[in-house]
PDB file of N, CA and C in Angstrom:
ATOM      1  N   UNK A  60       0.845  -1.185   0.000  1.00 42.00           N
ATOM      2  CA  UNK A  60       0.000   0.000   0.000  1.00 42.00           C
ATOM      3  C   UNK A  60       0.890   1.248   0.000  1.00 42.00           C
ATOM      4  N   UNK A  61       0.752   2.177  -0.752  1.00 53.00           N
ATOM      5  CA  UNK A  61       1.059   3.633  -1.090  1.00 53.00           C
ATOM      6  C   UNK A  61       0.636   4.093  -0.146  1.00 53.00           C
ATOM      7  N   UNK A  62       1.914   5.040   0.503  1.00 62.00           N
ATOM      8  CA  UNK A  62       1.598   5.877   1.885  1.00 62.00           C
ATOM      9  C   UNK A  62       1.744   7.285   1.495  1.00 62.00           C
ATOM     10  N   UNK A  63       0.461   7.694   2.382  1.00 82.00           N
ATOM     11  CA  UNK A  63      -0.434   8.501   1.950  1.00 82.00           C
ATOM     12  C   UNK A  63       0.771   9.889   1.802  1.00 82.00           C
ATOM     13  N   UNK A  64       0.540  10.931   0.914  1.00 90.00           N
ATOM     14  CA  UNK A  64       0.930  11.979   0.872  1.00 90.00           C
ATOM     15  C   UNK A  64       1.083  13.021   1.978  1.00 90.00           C
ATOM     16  N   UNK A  65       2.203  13.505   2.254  1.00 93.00           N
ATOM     17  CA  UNK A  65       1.872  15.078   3.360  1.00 93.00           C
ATOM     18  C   UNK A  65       0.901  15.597   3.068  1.00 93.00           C
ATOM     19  N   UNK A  66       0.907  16.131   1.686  1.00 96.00           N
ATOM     20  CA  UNK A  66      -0.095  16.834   1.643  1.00 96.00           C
ATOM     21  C   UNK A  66      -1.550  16.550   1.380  1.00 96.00           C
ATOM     22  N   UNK A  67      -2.080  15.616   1.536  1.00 95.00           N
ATOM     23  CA  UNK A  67      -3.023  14.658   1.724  1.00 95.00           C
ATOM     24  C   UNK A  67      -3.505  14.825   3.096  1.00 95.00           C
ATOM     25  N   UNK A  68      -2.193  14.498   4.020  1.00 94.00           N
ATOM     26  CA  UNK A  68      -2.689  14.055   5.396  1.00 94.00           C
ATOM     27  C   UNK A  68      -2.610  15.175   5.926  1.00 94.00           C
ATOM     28  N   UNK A  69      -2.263  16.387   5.516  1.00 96.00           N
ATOM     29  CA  UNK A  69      -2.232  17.504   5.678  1.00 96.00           C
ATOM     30  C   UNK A  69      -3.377  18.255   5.740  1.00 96.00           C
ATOM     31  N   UNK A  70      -3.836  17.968   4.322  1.00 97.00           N
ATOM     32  CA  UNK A  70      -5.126  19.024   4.642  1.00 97.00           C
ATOM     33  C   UNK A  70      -6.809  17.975   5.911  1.00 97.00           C
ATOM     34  N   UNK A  71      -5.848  16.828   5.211  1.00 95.00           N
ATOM     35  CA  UNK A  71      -7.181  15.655   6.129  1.00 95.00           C
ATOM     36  C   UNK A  71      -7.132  15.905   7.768  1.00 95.00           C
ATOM     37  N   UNK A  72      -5.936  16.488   7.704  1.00 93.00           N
ATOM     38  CA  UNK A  72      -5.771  16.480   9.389  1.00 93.00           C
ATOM     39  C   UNK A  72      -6.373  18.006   9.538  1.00 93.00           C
ATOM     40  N   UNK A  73      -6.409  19.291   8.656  1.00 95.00           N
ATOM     41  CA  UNK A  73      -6.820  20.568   9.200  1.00 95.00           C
ATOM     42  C   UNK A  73      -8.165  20.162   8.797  1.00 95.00           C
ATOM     43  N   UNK A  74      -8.474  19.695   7.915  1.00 95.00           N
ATOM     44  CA  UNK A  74      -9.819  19.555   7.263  1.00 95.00           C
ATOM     45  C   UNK A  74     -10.037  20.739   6.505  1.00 95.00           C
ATOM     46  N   UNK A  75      -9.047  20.894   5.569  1.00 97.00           N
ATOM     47  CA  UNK A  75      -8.897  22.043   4.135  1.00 97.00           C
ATOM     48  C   UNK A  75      -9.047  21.500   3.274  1.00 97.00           C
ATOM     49  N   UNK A  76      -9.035  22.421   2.089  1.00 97.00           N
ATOM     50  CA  UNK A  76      -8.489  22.043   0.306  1.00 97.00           C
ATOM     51  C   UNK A  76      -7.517  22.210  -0.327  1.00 97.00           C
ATOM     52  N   UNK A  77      -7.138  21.333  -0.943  1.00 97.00           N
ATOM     53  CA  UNK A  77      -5.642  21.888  -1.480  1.00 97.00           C
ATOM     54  C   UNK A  77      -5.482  23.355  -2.054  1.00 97.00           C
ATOM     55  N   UNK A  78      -6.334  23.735  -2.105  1.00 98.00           N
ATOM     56  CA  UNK A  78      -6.437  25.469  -2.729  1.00 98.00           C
ATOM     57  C   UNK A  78      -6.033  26.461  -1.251  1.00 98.00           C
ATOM     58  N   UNK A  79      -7.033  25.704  -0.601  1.00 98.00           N
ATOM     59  CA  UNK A  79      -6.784  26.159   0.932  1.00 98.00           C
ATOM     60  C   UNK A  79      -5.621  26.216   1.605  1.00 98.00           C
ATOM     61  N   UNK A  80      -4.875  25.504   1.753  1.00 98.00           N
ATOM     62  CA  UNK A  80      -3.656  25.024   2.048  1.00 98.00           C
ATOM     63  C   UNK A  80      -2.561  25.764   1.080  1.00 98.00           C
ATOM     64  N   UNK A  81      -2.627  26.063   0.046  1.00 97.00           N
ATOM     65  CA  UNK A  81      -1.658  26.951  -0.803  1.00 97.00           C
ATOM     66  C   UNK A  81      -2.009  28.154  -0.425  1.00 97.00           C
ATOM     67  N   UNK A  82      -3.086  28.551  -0.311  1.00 97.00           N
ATOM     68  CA  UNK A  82      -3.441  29.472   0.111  1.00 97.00           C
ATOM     69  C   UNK A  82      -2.837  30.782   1.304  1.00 97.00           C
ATOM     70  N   UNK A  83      -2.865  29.214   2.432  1.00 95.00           N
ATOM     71  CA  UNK A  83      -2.354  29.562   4.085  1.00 95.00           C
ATOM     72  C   UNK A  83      -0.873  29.253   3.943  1.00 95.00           C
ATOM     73  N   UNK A  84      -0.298  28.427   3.352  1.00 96.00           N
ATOM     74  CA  UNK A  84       1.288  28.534   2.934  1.00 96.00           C
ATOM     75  C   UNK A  84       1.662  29.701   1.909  1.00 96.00           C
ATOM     76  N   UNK A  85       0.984  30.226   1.273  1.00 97.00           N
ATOM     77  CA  UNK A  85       1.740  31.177   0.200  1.00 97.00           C
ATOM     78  C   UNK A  85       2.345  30.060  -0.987  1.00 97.00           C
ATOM     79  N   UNK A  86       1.988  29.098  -1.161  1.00 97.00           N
ATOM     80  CA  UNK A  86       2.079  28.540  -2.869  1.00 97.00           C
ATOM     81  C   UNK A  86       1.120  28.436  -3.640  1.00 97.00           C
ATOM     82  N   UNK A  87       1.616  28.074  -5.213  1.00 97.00           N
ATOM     83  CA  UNK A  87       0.429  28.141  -5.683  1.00 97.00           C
ATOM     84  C   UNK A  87      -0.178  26.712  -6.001  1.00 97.00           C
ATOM     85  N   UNK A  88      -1.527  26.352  -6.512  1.00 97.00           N
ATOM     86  CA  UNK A  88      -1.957  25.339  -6.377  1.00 97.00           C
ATOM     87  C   UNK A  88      -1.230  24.385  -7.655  1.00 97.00           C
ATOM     88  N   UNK A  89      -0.575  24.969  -8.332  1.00 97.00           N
ATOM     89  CA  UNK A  89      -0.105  23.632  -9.342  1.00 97.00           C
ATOM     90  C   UNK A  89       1.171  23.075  -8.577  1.00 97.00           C
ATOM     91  N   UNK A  90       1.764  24.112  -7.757  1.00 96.00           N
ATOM     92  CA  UNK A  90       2.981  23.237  -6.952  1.00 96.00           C
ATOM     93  C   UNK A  90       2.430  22.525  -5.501  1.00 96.00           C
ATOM     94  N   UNK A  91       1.183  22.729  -5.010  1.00 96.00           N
ATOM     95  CA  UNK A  91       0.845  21.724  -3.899  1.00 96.00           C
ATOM     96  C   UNK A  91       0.546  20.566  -4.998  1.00 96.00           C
ATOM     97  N   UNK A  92      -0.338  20.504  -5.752  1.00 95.00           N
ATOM     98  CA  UNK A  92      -1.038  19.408  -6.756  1.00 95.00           C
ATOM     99  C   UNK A  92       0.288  18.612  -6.952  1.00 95.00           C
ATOM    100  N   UNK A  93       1.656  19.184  -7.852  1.00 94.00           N
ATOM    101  CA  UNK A  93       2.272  18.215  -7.884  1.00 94.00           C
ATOM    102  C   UNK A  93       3.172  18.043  -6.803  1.00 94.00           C
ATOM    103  N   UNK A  94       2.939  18.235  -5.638  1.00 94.00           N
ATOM    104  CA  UNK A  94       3.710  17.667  -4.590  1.00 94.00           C
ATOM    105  C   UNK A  94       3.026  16.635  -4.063  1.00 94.00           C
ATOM    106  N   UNK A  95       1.404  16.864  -4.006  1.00 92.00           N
ATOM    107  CA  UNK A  95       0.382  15.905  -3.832  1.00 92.00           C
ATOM    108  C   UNK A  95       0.626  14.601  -4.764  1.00 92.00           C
ATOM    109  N   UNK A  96       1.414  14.632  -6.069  1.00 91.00           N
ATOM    110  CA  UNK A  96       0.944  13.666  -6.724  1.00 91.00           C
ATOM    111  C   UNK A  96       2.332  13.710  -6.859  1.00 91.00           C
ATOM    112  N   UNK A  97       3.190  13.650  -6.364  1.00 88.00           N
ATOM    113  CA  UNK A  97       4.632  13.297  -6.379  1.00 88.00           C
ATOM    114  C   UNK A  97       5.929  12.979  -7.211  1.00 88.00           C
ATOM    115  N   UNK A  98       4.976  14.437  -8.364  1.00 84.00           N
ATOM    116  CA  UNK A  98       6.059  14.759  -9.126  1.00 84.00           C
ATOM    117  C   UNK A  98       7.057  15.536  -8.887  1.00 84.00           C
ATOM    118  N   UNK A  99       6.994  16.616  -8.178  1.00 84.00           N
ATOM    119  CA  UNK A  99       8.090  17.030  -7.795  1.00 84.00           C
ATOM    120  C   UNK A  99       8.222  16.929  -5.712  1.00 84.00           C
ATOM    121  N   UNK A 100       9.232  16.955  -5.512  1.00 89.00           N
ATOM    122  CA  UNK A 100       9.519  16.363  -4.393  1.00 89.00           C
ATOM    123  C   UNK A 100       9.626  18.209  -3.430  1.00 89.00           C
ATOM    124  N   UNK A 101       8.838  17.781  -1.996  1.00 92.00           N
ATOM    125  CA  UNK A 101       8.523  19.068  -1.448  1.00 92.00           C
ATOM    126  C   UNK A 101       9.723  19.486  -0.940  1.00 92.00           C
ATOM    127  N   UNK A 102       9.563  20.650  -0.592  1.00 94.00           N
ATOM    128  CA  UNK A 102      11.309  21.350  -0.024  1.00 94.00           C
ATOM    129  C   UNK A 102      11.136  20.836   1.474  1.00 94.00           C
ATOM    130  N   UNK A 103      12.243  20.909   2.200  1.00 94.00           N
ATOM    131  CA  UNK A 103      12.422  20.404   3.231  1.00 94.00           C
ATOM    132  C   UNK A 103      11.903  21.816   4.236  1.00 94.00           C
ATOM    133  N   UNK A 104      11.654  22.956   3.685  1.00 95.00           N
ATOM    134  CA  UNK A 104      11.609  24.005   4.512  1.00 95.00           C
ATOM    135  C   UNK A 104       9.778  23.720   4.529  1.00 95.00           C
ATOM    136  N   UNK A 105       8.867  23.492   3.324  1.00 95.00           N
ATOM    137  CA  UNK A 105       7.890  23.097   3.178  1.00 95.00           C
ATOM    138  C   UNK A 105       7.290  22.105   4.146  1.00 95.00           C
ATOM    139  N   UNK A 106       7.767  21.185   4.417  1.00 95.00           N
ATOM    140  CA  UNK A 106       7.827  19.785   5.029  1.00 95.00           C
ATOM    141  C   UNK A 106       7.544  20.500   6.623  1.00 95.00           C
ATOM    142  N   UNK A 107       8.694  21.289   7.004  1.00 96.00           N
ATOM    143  CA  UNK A 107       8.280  21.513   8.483  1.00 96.00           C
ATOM    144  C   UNK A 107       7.168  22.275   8.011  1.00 96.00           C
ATOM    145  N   UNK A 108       6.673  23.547   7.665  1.00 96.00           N
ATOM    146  CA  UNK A 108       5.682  23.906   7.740  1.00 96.00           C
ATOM    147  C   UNK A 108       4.506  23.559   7.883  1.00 96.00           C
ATOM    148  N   UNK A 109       4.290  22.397   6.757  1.00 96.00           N
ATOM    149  CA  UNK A 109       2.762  21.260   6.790  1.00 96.00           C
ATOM    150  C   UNK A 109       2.974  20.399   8.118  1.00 96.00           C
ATOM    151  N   UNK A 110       3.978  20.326   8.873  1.00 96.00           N
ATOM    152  CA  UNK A 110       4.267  19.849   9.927  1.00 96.00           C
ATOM    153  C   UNK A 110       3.786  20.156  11.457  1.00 96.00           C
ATOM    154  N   UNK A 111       4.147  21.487  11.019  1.00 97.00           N
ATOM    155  CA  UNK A 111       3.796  22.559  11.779  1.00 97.00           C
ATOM    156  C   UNK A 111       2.467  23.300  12.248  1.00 97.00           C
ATOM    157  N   UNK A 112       1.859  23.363  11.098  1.00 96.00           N
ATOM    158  CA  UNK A 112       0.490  23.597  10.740  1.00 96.00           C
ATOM    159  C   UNK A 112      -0.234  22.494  11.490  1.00 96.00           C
ATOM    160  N   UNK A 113       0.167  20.826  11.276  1.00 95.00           N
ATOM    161  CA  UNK A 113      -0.864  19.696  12.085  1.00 95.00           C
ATOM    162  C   UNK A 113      -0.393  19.806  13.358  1.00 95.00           C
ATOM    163  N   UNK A 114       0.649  20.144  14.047  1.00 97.00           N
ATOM    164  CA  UNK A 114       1.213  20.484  15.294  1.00 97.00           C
ATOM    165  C   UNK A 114       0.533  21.284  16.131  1.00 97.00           C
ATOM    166  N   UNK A 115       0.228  22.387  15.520  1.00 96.00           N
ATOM    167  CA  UNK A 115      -0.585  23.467  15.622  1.00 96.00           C
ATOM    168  C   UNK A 115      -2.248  22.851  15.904  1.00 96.00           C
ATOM    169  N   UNK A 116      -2.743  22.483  15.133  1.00 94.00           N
ATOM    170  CA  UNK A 116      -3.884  22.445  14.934  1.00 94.00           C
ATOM    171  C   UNK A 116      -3.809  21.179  16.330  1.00 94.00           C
ATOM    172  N   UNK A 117      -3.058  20.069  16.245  1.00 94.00           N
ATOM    173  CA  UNK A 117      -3.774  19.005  17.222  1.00 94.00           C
ATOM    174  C   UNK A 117      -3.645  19.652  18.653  1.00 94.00           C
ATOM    175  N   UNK A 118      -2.541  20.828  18.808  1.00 96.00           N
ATOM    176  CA  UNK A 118      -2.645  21.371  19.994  1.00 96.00           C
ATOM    177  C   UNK A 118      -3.585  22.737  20.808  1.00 96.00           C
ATOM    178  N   UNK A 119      -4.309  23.097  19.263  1.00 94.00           N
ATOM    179  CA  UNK A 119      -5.621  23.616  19.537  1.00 94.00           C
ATOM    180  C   UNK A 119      -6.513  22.927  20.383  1.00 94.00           C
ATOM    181  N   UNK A 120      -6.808  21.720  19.678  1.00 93.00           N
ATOM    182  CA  UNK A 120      -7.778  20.365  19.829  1.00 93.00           C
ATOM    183  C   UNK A 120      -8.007  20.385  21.593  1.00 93.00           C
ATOM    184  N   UNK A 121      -6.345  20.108  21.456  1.00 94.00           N
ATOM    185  CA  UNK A 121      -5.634  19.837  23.168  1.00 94.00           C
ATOM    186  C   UNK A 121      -6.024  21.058  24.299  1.00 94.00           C
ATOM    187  N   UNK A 122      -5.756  21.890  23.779  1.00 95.00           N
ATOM    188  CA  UNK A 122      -6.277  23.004  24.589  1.00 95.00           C
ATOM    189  C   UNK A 122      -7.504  22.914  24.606  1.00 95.00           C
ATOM    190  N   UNK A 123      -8.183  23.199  23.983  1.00 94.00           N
ATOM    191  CA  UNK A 123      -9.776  23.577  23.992  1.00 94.00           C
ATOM    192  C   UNK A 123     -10.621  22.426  25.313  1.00 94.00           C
ATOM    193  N   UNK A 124     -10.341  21.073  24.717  1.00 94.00           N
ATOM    194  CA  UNK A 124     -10.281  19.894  25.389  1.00 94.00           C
ATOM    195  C   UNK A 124     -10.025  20.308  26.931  1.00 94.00           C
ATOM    196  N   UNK A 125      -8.602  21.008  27.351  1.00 93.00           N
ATOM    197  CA  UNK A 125      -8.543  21.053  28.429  1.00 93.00           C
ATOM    198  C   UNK A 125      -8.922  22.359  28.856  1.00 93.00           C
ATOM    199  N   UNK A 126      -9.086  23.355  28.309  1.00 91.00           N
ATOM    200  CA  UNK A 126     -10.005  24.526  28.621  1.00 91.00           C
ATOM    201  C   UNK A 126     -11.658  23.992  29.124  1.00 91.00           C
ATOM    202  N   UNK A 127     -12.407  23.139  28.346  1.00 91.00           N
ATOM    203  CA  UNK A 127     -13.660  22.363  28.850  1.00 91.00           C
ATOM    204  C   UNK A 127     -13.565  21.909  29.837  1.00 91.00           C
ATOM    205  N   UNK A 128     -12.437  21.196  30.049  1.00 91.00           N
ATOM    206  CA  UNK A 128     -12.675  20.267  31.564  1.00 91.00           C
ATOM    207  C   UNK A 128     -12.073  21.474  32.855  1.00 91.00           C
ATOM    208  N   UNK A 129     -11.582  22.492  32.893  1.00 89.00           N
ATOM    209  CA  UNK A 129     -11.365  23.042  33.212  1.00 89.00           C
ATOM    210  C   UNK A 129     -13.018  24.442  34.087  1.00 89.00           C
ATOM    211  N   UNK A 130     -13.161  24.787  33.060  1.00 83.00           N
ATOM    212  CA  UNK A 130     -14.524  25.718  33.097  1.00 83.00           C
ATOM    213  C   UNK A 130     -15.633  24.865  33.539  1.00 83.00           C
ATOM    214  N   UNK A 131     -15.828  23.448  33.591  1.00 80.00           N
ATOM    215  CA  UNK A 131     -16.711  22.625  34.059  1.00 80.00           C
ATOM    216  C   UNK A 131     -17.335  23.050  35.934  1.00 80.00           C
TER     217      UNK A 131
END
């Protein structure tokens, strides 16, 4: 089995579009598309960013989560 793309699990994890996601990075959508489809290979400075971004987001999750049990 073919493992899944960054940028795949990227936007699946913010719950974006690839338009979206070029968007909030500053690229344009024919260079997410072919990074998505793995013609050209993403920059390593890229890589942390989409990294960064799900980092971000699961530690929203985390907070909020513990902001609720908190205010209870």
């Amino acid at each position: 089995m073919e493992q899944e793309s960054l940028i795949k699990k990227t936007c699946k994890e913010l719950g974006i579009t690839q338009k979206e996601l070029a968007e909030r990075i500053g690229f344009s959508t024919t260079s997410i598309s072919k990074w998505n489809k793995k013609i050209n290979g993403i920059p390593k400075n890229v890589e942390k960013v989409l990294n960064l971004l799900v980092e971000h987001e699961l530690l929203k999750k985390e907070y909020e989560l513990f902001r609720q049990r908190i205010l209870r």
